[in-house]
């Protein structure tokens, strides 16, 4: 009986060894994913200056060993910086048109839309010019600022004015939306065309006019890895995190950005 048990055990061991050697699943096992660790630089539109560091903090907690650094500016400026060779790993723009220019130039990979935004009128807290509507911006002597036409907030602002048949001559045209907001906060402007999220970011420091959705315009935010990234694993993981994760999307909602779907 003992001899039979030994023979049976030897037979089972032989069969298991044969399966392990011949099993297609074992032979075709995929290679391990590259380690998600290291530092990346994210060039992001100025309107993301409040929300992206919060998302980065959550990302770094989710992926210990990663560090996310930022470079904020107007979207078109960011694209030009990458064209000039700036060491950037991820690009996030405030419009699909600006991202398309980076795609066409071969600077980035496939972009993903991760949020939307719309326009608002910001005024100093005491609203000295008594702005109540878009039409009030056209009153003679009203000091209105907006973004330059080369950046997404400038394109959206002009589309907003055209849609509502309002004609103004801005006293300043800034290269990013936070510069417009800054001049409203300082009292240099009676009003500025900015994003809804910019108004939300400063709370009671400004007063504002919320524009009805049927009269407003929206802009789509897109994100992509830069082709020359030195850390493609972390860069792609950050792009996916911003676009897909409930955590990042929840943070974006909390800061006033609209869903991208």
PDB file of C-alpha atoms in Angstrom:
ATOM      1  CA  UNK A   1       0.000   0.000   0.000  1.00  0.00           C
ATOM      2  CA  UNK A   2       2.828   2.380   0.909  1.00  0.00           C
ATOM      3  CA  UNK A   3       4.509   1.648  -2.421  1.00  0.00           C
ATOM      4  CA  UNK A   4       1.253   2.464  -4.250  1.00  0.00           C
ATOM      5  CA  UNK A   5       0.971   5.824  -2.426  1.00  0.00           C
ATOM      6  CA  UNK A   6       4.540   6.689  -3.373  1.00  0.00           C
ATOM      7  CA  UNK A   7       3.913   5.806  -7.015  1.00  0.00           C
ATOM      8  CA  UNK A   8       0.686   7.857  -7.052  1.00  0.00           C
ATOM      9  CA  UNK A   9       2.435  10.868  -5.505  1.00  0.00           C
ATOM     10  CA  UNK A  10       5.241  10.678  -8.023  1.00  0.00           C
ATOM     11  CA  UNK A  11       2.717  10.523 -10.868  1.00  0.00           C
ATOM     12  CA  UNK A  12       0.836  13.610  -9.631  1.00  0.00           C
ATOM     13  CA  UNK A  13       4.084  15.555  -9.266  1.00  0.00           C
ATOM     14  CA  UNK A  14       5.080  14.637 -12.794  1.00  0.00           C
ATOM     15  CA  UNK A  15       1.726  15.768 -14.199  1.00  0.00           C
ATOM     16  CA  UNK A  16       1.873  19.122 -12.340  1.00  0.00           C
ATOM     17  CA  UNK A  17       5.412  19.752 -13.565  1.00  0.00           C
ATOM     18  CA  UNK A  18       4.329  19.016 -17.138  1.00  0.00           C
ATOM     19  CA  UNK A  19       1.397  21.436 -16.877  1.00  0.00           C
ATOM     20  CA  UNK A  20       3.609  24.220 -15.504  1.00  0.00           C
ATOM     21  CA  UNK A  21       6.105  23.789 -18.326  1.00  0.00           C
ATOM     22  CA  UNK A  22       3.567  23.438 -21.151  1.00  0.00           C
ATOM     23  CA  UNK A  23       0.823  25.801 -19.967  1.00  0.00           C
ATOM     24  CA  UNK A  24       0.262  28.524 -22.640  1.00  0.00           C
ATOM     25  CA  UNK A  25      -0.922  30.978 -19.989  1.00  0.00           C
ATOM     26  CA  UNK A  26       2.356  30.693 -18.134  1.00  0.00           C
ATOM     27  CA  UNK A  27       4.411  30.880 -21.316  1.00  0.00           C
ATOM     28  CA  UNK A  28       2.547  34.042 -22.436  1.00  0.00           C
ATOM     29  CA  UNK A  29       2.596  35.879 -19.093  1.00  0.00           C
ATOM     30  CA  UNK A  30       2.863  39.652 -19.734  1.00  0.00           C
ATOM     31  CA  UNK A  31       5.877  41.622 -18.609  1.00  0.00           C
ATOM     32  CA  UNK A  32       5.488  43.655 -15.432  1.00  0.00           C
ATOM     33  CA  UNK A  33       4.337  47.261 -15.825  1.00  0.00           C
ATOM     34  CA  UNK A  34       7.055  49.884 -15.443  1.00  0.00           C
ATOM     35  CA  UNK A  35       7.285  51.318 -11.932  1.00  0.00           C
ATOM     36  CA  UNK A  36       5.157  54.398 -11.414  1.00  0.00           C
ATOM     37  CA  UNK A  37       7.675  56.609  -9.648  1.00  0.00           C
ATOM     38  CA  UNK A  38       9.639  59.789 -10.241  1.00  0.00           C
ATOM     39  CA  UNK A  39       8.952  63.440 -11.054  1.00  0.00           C
ATOM     40  CA  UNK A  40       6.915  64.980 -13.855  1.00  0.00           C
ATOM     41  CA  UNK A  41       6.308  68.584 -14.903  1.00  0.00           C
ATOM     42  CA  UNK A  42       2.771  69.493 -15.909  1.00  0.00           C
ATOM     43  CA  UNK A  43       2.219  72.625 -17.997  1.00  0.00           C
ATOM     44  CA  UNK A  44      -1.355  73.709 -17.313  1.00  0.00           C
ATOM     45  CA  UNK A  45      -3.677  76.563 -18.230  1.00  0.00           C
ATOM     46  CA  UNK A  46      -3.774  79.390 -15.683  1.00  0.00           C
ATOM     47  CA  UNK A  47      -7.396  78.682 -14.796  1.00  0.00           C
ATOM     48  CA  UNK A  48      -6.229  75.348 -13.325  1.00  0.00           C
ATOM     49  CA  UNK A  49      -3.841  76.988 -10.859  1.00  0.00           C
ATOM     50  CA  UNK A  50      -6.068  76.285  -7.836  1.00  0.00           C
ATOM     51  CA  UNK A  51      -7.463  72.853  -8.639  1.00  0.00           C
ATOM     52  CA  UNK A  52      -4.494  71.004 -10.168  1.00  0.00           C
ATOM     53  CA  UNK A  53      -2.251  71.152  -7.068  1.00  0.00           C
ATOM     54  CA  UNK A  54      -5.104  69.569  -5.084  1.00  0.00           C
ATOM     55  CA  UNK A  55      -5.453  66.816  -7.688  1.00  0.00           C
ATOM     56  CA  UNK A  56      -1.681  66.329  -7.670  1.00  0.00           C
ATOM     57  CA  UNK A  57      -1.703  65.858  -3.902  1.00  0.00           C
ATOM     58  CA  UNK A  58      -4.316  63.110  -4.240  1.00  0.00           C
ATOM     59  CA  UNK A  59      -2.363  61.536  -7.110  1.00  0.00           C
ATOM     60  CA  UNK A  60       0.873  61.480  -5.106  1.00  0.00           C
ATOM     61  CA  UNK A  61      -0.958  59.827  -2.222  1.00  0.00           C
ATOM     62  CA  UNK A  62      -2.335  57.221  -4.605  1.00  0.00           C
ATOM     63  CA  UNK A  63       1.118  56.663  -6.143  1.00  0.00           C
ATOM     64  CA  UNK A  64       3.795  57.073  -3.447  1.00  0.00           C
ATOM     65  CA  UNK A  65       7.169  57.901  -4.923  1.00  0.00           C
ATOM     66  CA  UNK A  66       5.762  60.310  -7.514  1.00  0.00           C
ATOM     67  CA  UNK A  67       6.177  64.094  -7.557  1.00  0.00           C
ATOM     68  CA  UNK A  68       4.144  66.477  -9.716  1.00  0.00           C
ATOM     69  CA  UNK A  69       5.492  69.950 -10.480  1.00  0.00           C
ATOM     70  CA  UNK A  70       3.589  72.662 -12.313  1.00  0.00           C
ATOM     71  CA  UNK A  71       4.100  75.412 -14.839  1.00  0.00           C
ATOM     72  CA  UNK A  72       0.999  77.629 -15.231  1.00  0.00           C
ATOM     73  CA  UNK A  73       0.444  80.087 -18.085  1.00  0.00           C
ATOM     74  CA  UNK A  74      -1.926  80.838 -20.944  1.00  0.00           C
ATOM     75  CA  UNK A  75      -2.540  77.742 -23.073  1.00  0.00           C
ATOM     76  CA  UNK A  76      -0.947  79.147 -26.238  1.00  0.00           C
ATOM     77  CA  UNK A  77       2.126  80.214 -24.251  1.00  0.00           C
ATOM     78  CA  UNK A  78       2.472  76.665 -22.913  1.00  0.00           C
ATOM     79  CA  UNK A  79       2.383  75.207 -26.421  1.00  0.00           C
ATOM     80  CA  UNK A  80       5.028  77.666 -27.590  1.00  0.00           C
ATOM     81  CA  UNK A  81       7.226  76.744 -24.623  1.00  0.00           C
ATOM     82  CA  UNK A  82       7.076  73.073 -25.580  1.00  0.00           C
ATOM     83  CA  UNK A  83       7.874  73.941 -29.197  1.00  0.00           C
ATOM     84  CA  UNK A  84      10.951  75.771 -27.899  1.00  0.00           C
ATOM     85  CA  UNK A  85      12.112  72.672 -26.059  1.00  0.00           C
ATOM     86  CA  UNK A  86      10.849  73.228 -22.506  1.00  0.00           C
ATOM     87  CA  UNK A  87      11.188  70.001 -20.449  1.00  0.00           C
ATOM     88  CA  UNK A  88       7.500  69.191 -19.984  1.00  0.00           C
ATOM     89  CA  UNK A  89       5.824  65.813 -19.435  1.00  0.00           C
ATOM     90  CA  UNK A  90       2.097  66.649 -19.534  1.00  0.00           C
ATOM     91  CA  UNK A  91       0.136  69.457 -21.213  1.00  0.00           C
ATOM     92  CA  UNK A  92      -3.321  70.595 -20.038  1.00  0.00           C
ATOM     93  CA  UNK A  93      -5.045  73.313 -22.084  1.00  0.00           C
ATOM     94  CA  UNK A  94      -8.238  75.309 -21.640  1.00  0.00           C
ATOM     95  CA  UNK A  95      -9.522  74.557 -25.138  1.00  0.00           C
ATOM     96  CA  UNK A  96      -9.543  71.734 -27.647  1.00  0.00           C
ATOM     97  CA  UNK A  97      -8.412  74.124 -30.387  1.00  0.00           C
ATOM     98  CA  UNK A  98      -5.187  74.927 -28.536  1.00  0.00           C
ATOM     99  CA  UNK A  99      -4.532  71.260 -27.856  1.00  0.00           C
ATOM    100  CA  UNK A 100      -5.151  70.518 -31.541  1.00  0.00           C
ATOM    101  CA  UNK A 101      -2.306  72.881 -32.445  1.00  0.00           C
ATOM    102  CA  UNK A 102      -0.001  70.817 -30.204  1.00  0.00           C
ATOM    103  CA  UNK A 103      -1.245  67.567 -31.744  1.00  0.00           C
ATOM    104  CA  UNK A 104      -0.771  68.908 -35.276  1.00  0.00           C
ATOM    105  CA  UNK A 105       2.784  69.950 -34.422  1.00  0.00           C
ATOM    106  CA  UNK A 106       3.524  66.440 -33.176  1.00  0.00           C
ATOM    107  CA  UNK A 107       4.215  67.629 -29.633  1.00  0.00           C
ATOM    108  CA  UNK A 108       1.773  65.465 -27.689  1.00  0.00           C
ATOM    109  CA  UNK A 109       0.010  62.137 -27.739  1.00  0.00           C
ATOM    110  CA  UNK A 110      -3.735  61.499 -27.966  1.00  0.00           C
ATOM    111  CA  UNK A 111      -5.532  64.104 -25.806  1.00  0.00           C
ATOM    112  CA  UNK A 112      -8.506  63.504 -23.517  1.00  0.00           C
ATOM    113  CA  UNK A 113     -11.174  66.005 -22.483  1.00  0.00           C
ATOM    114  CA  UNK A 114     -11.421  66.107 -18.681  1.00  0.00           C
ATOM    115  CA  UNK A 115     -13.571  69.159 -17.815  1.00  0.00           C
ATOM    116  CA  UNK A 116     -15.565  72.076 -19.168  1.00  0.00           C
ATOM    117  CA  UNK A 117     -15.907  75.705 -18.104  1.00  0.00           C
ATOM    118  CA  UNK A 118     -18.033  78.704 -18.972  1.00  0.00           C
ATOM    119  CA  UNK A 119     -17.727  82.478 -18.802  1.00  0.00           C
ATOM    120  CA  UNK A 120     -18.665  84.996 -16.109  1.00  0.00           C
ATOM    121  CA  UNK A 121     -18.275  88.731 -15.490  1.00  0.00           C
ATOM    122  CA  UNK A 122     -16.139  89.624 -12.475  1.00  0.00           C
ATOM    123  CA  UNK A 123     -16.234  93.063 -10.836  1.00  0.00           C
ATOM    124  CA  UNK A 124     -14.569  94.569  -7.757  1.00  0.00           C
ATOM    125  CA  UNK A 125     -16.478  93.624  -4.607  1.00  0.00           C
ATOM    126  CA  UNK A 126     -18.244  97.011  -4.379  1.00  0.00           C
ATOM    127  CA  UNK A 127     -19.040  96.997  -8.122  1.00  0.00           C
ATOM    128  CA  UNK A 128     -18.482 100.763  -8.641  1.00  0.00           C
ATOM    129  CA  UNK A 129     -19.663 100.687 -12.267  1.00  0.00           C
ATOM    130  CA  UNK A 130     -22.923  98.964 -11.257  1.00  0.00           C
ATOM    131  CA  UNK A 131     -22.562  96.161 -13.778  1.00  0.00           C
ATOM    132  CA  UNK A 132     -25.667  93.964 -13.863  1.00  0.00           C
ATOM    133  CA  UNK A 133     -25.540  92.345 -17.307  1.00  0.00           C
ATOM    134  CA  UNK A 134     -23.388  91.821 -20.374  1.00  0.00           C
ATOM    135  CA  UNK A 135     -25.029  94.822 -22.015  1.00  0.00           C
ATOM    136  CA  UNK A 136     -23.733  97.079 -19.222  1.00  0.00           C
ATOM    137  CA  UNK A 137     -20.157  96.391 -20.382  1.00  0.00           C
ATOM    138  CA  UNK A 138     -20.827  98.518 -23.472  1.00  0.00           C
ATOM    139  CA  UNK A 139     -21.637 101.663 -21.487  1.00  0.00           C
ATOM    140  CA  UNK A 140     -19.260 104.547 -22.346  1.00  0.00           C
ATOM    141  CA  UNK A 141     -16.402 104.927 -19.886  1.00  0.00           C
ATOM    142  CA  UNK A 142     -16.666 101.384 -18.494  1.00  0.00           C
ATOM    143  CA  UNK A 143     -13.221  99.838 -18.029  1.00  0.00           C
ATOM    144  CA  UNK A 144     -13.478  96.256 -19.239  1.00  0.00           C
ATOM    145  CA  UNK A 145     -10.649  93.740 -19.537  1.00  0.00           C
ATOM    146  CA  UNK A 146     -10.479  90.389 -21.252  1.00  0.00           C
ATOM    147  CA  UNK A 147      -7.945  87.873 -22.502  1.00  0.00           C
ATOM    148  CA  UNK A 148      -6.085  88.260 -25.762  1.00  0.00           C
ATOM    149  CA  UNK A 149      -7.551  86.451 -28.750  1.00  0.00           C
ATOM    150  CA  UNK A 150      -4.530  84.124 -28.807  1.00  0.00           C
ATOM    151  CA  UNK A 151      -5.631  82.329 -25.633  1.00  0.00           C
ATOM    152  CA  UNK A 152      -8.785  80.252 -24.977  1.00  0.00           C
ATOM    153  CA  UNK A 153     -10.385  82.721 -22.533  1.00  0.00           C
ATOM    154  CA  UNK A 154     -10.023  85.423 -25.186  1.00  0.00           C
ATOM    155  CA  UNK A 155     -11.640  83.278 -27.856  1.00  0.00           C
ATOM    156  CA  UNK A 156     -14.492  82.329 -25.523  1.00  0.00           C
ATOM    157  CA  UNK A 157     -14.981  85.940 -24.406  1.00  0.00           C
ATOM    158  CA  UNK A 158     -15.312  87.208 -27.949  1.00  0.00           C
ATOM    159  CA  UNK A 159     -17.698  84.395 -28.830  1.00  0.00           C
ATOM    160  CA  UNK A 160     -19.777  85.320 -25.784  1.00  0.00           C
ATOM    161  CA  UNK A 161     -19.971  88.986 -26.805  1.00  0.00           C
ATOM    162  CA  UNK A 162     -20.845  88.113 -30.390  1.00  0.00           C
ATOM    163  CA  UNK A 163     -23.551  85.660 -29.322  1.00  0.00           C
ATOM    164  CA  UNK A 164     -25.180  88.343 -27.194  1.00  0.00           C
ATOM    165  CA  UNK A 165     -24.618  91.154 -29.720  1.00  0.00           C
ATOM    166  CA  UNK A 166     -22.543  93.233 -27.314  1.00  0.00           C
ATOM    167  CA  UNK A 167     -19.699  95.359 -28.679  1.00  0.00           C
ATOM    168  CA  UNK A 168     -16.914  96.627 -26.404  1.00  0.00           C
ATOM    169  CA  UNK A 169     -13.383  97.966 -26.681  1.00  0.00           C
ATOM    170  CA  UNK A 170     -11.372  96.323 -23.883  1.00  0.00           C
ATOM    171  CA  UNK A 171      -8.862  98.550 -22.128  1.00  0.00           C
ATOM    172  CA  UNK A 172      -6.544  95.577 -21.615  1.00  0.00           C
ATOM    173  CA  UNK A 173      -6.055  92.202 -23.294  1.00  0.00           C
ATOM    174  CA  UNK A 174      -4.140  89.798 -21.093  1.00  0.00           C
ATOM    175  CA  UNK A 175      -2.212  86.624 -21.970  1.00  0.00           C
ATOM    176  CA  UNK A 176      -3.975  84.564 -19.294  1.00  0.00           C
ATOM    177  CA  UNK A 177      -7.249  84.738 -17.405  1.00  0.00           C
ATOM    178  CA  UNK A 178      -5.672  85.159 -13.964  1.00  0.00           C
ATOM    179  CA  UNK A 179      -4.111  88.421 -15.111  1.00  0.00           C
ATOM    180  CA  UNK A 180      -7.590  89.707 -15.964  1.00  0.00           C
ATOM    181  CA  UNK A 181      -8.866  88.583 -12.570  1.00  0.00           C
ATOM    182  CA  UNK A 182      -5.911  90.241 -10.853  1.00  0.00           C
ATOM    183  CA  UNK A 183      -6.741  93.614 -12.408  1.00  0.00           C
ATOM    184  CA  UNK A 184     -10.345  93.272 -11.273  1.00  0.00           C
ATOM    185  CA  UNK A 185      -9.172  92.516  -7.733  1.00  0.00           C
ATOM    186  CA  UNK A 186      -6.850  95.522  -7.735  1.00  0.00           C
ATOM    187  CA  UNK A 187      -9.632  97.856  -8.903  1.00  0.00           C
ATOM    188  CA  UNK A 188      -7.908  98.686 -12.182  1.00  0.00           C
ATOM    189  CA  UNK A 189     -10.937  97.385 -14.075  1.00  0.00           C
ATOM    190  CA  UNK A 190     -14.671  97.897 -13.664  1.00  0.00           C
ATOM    191  CA  UNK A 191     -15.219  94.398 -15.031  1.00  0.00           C
ATOM    192  CA  UNK A 192     -13.384  91.481 -16.567  1.00  0.00           C
ATOM    193  CA  UNK A 193     -14.491  88.514 -18.619  1.00  0.00           C
ATOM    194  CA  UNK A 194     -13.214  85.424 -16.826  1.00  0.00           C
ATOM    195  CA  UNK A 195     -14.266  81.836 -16.196  1.00  0.00           C
ATOM    196  CA  UNK A 196     -16.910  80.774 -13.690  1.00  0.00           C
ATOM    197  CA  UNK A 197     -14.184  78.913 -11.797  1.00  0.00           C
ATOM    198  CA  UNK A 198     -12.088  82.086 -11.446  1.00  0.00           C
ATOM    199  CA  UNK A 199     -14.964  83.867  -9.726  1.00  0.00           C
ATOM    200  CA  UNK A 200     -15.461  80.884  -7.433  1.00  0.00           C
ATOM    201  CA  UNK A 201     -11.763  80.809  -6.539  1.00  0.00           C
ATOM    202  CA  UNK A 202     -11.778  84.272  -4.915  1.00  0.00           C
ATOM    203  CA  UNK A 203     -15.183  84.140  -3.260  1.00  0.00           C
ATOM    204  CA  UNK A 204     -16.450  87.449  -1.841  1.00  0.00           C
ATOM    205  CA  UNK A 205     -13.361  89.340  -2.976  1.00  0.00           C
ATOM    206  CA  UNK A 206     -15.262  90.024  -6.210  1.00  0.00           C
ATOM    207  CA  UNK A 207     -18.875  90.451  -7.199  1.00  0.00           C
ATOM    208  CA  UNK A 208     -20.027  88.779 -10.388  1.00  0.00           C
ATOM    209  CA  UNK A 209     -22.697  88.376 -13.018  1.00  0.00           C
ATOM    210  CA  UNK A 210     -23.633  84.799 -13.758  1.00  0.00           C
ATOM    211  CA  UNK A 211     -24.570  84.408 -17.418  1.00  0.00           C
ATOM    212  CA  UNK A 212     -27.522  82.105 -18.212  1.00  0.00           C
ATOM    213  CA  UNK A 213     -26.492  78.844 -19.894  1.00  0.00           C
ATOM    214  CA  UNK A 214     -28.511  79.603 -23.029  1.00  0.00           C
ATOM    215  CA  UNK A 215     -26.516  82.820 -23.514  1.00  0.00           C
ATOM    216  CA  UNK A 216     -23.144  81.506 -22.375  1.00  0.00           C
ATOM    217  CA  UNK A 217     -20.325  79.643 -24.114  1.00  0.00           C
ATOM    218  CA  UNK A 218     -18.256  76.718 -22.884  1.00  0.00           C
ATOM    219  CA  UNK A 219     -14.674  75.665 -23.368  1.00  0.00           C
ATOM    220  CA  UNK A 220     -13.336  72.113 -23.124  1.00  0.00           C
ATOM    221  CA  UNK A 221     -10.185  71.335 -21.148  1.00  0.00           C
ATOM    222  CA  UNK A 222      -7.880  68.701 -22.595  1.00  0.00           C
ATOM    223  CA  UNK A 223      -4.842  66.855 -21.277  1.00  0.00           C
ATOM    224  CA  UNK A 224      -2.136  64.803 -23.006  1.00  0.00           C
ATOM    225  CA  UNK A 225       1.348  63.424 -22.493  1.00  0.00           C
ATOM    226  CA  UNK A 226       4.170  65.306 -24.209  1.00  0.00           C
ATOM    227  CA  UNK A 227       6.057  63.234 -26.756  1.00  0.00           C
ATOM    228  CA  UNK A 228       9.461  64.126 -25.331  1.00  0.00           C
ATOM    229  CA  UNK A 229       8.549  63.247 -21.745  1.00  0.00           C
ATOM    230  CA  UNK A 230      11.387  61.772 -19.703  1.00  0.00           C
ATOM    231  CA  UNK A 231       8.943  59.775 -17.549  1.00  0.00           C
ATOM    232  CA  UNK A 232       6.201  58.364 -19.796  1.00  0.00           C
ATOM    233  CA  UNK A 233       4.886  55.928 -17.167  1.00  0.00           C
ATOM    234  CA  UNK A 234       4.075  58.628 -14.593  1.00  0.00           C
ATOM    235  CA  UNK A 235       2.969  61.118 -17.265  1.00  0.00           C
ATOM    236  CA  UNK A 236       0.408  58.709 -18.703  1.00  0.00           C
ATOM    237  CA  UNK A 237      -0.746  57.646 -15.259  1.00  0.00           C
ATOM    238  CA  UNK A 238      -1.378  61.297 -14.319  1.00  0.00           C
ATOM    239  CA  UNK A 239      -3.326  61.896 -17.545  1.00  0.00           C
ATOM    240  CA  UNK A 240      -5.464  58.822 -16.854  1.00  0.00           C
ATOM    241  CA  UNK A 241      -5.968  59.848 -13.234  1.00  0.00           C
ATOM    242  CA  UNK A 242      -7.237  63.318 -14.164  1.00  0.00           C
ATOM    243  CA  UNK A 243      -9.489  61.975 -16.893  1.00  0.00           C
ATOM    244  CA  UNK A 244     -10.887  58.794 -15.355  1.00  0.00           C
ATOM    245  CA  UNK A 245     -10.599  58.797 -11.559  1.00  0.00           C
ATOM    246  CA  UNK A 246     -13.606  59.636  -9.396  1.00  0.00           C
ATOM    247  CA  UNK A 247     -11.222  61.419  -7.022  1.00  0.00           C
ATOM    248  CA  UNK A 248      -9.912  63.893  -9.609  1.00  0.00           C
ATOM    249  CA  UNK A 249     -13.324  64.423 -11.163  1.00  0.00           C
ATOM    250  CA  UNK A 250     -14.835  65.085  -7.743  1.00  0.00           C
ATOM    251  CA  UNK A 251     -12.172  67.690  -7.006  1.00  0.00           C
ATOM    252  CA  UNK A 252     -12.845  69.381 -10.336  1.00  0.00           C
ATOM    253  CA  UNK A 253     -16.579  69.575  -9.517  1.00  0.00           C
ATOM    254  CA  UNK A 254     -15.791  71.075  -6.103  1.00  0.00           C
ATOM    255  CA  UNK A 255     -13.806  73.849  -7.813  1.00  0.00           C
ATOM    256  CA  UNK A 256     -16.647  74.665 -10.199  1.00  0.00           C
ATOM    257  CA  UNK A 257     -15.607  72.813 -13.368  1.00  0.00           C
ATOM    258  CA  UNK A 258     -18.369  71.099 -15.302  1.00  0.00           C
ATOM    259  CA  UNK A 259     -18.389  67.444 -16.358  1.00  0.00           C
ATOM    260  CA  UNK A 260     -16.698  66.681 -19.648  1.00  0.00           C
ATOM    261  CA  UNK A 261     -19.387  64.219 -20.761  1.00  0.00           C
TER     262      UNK A 261
END
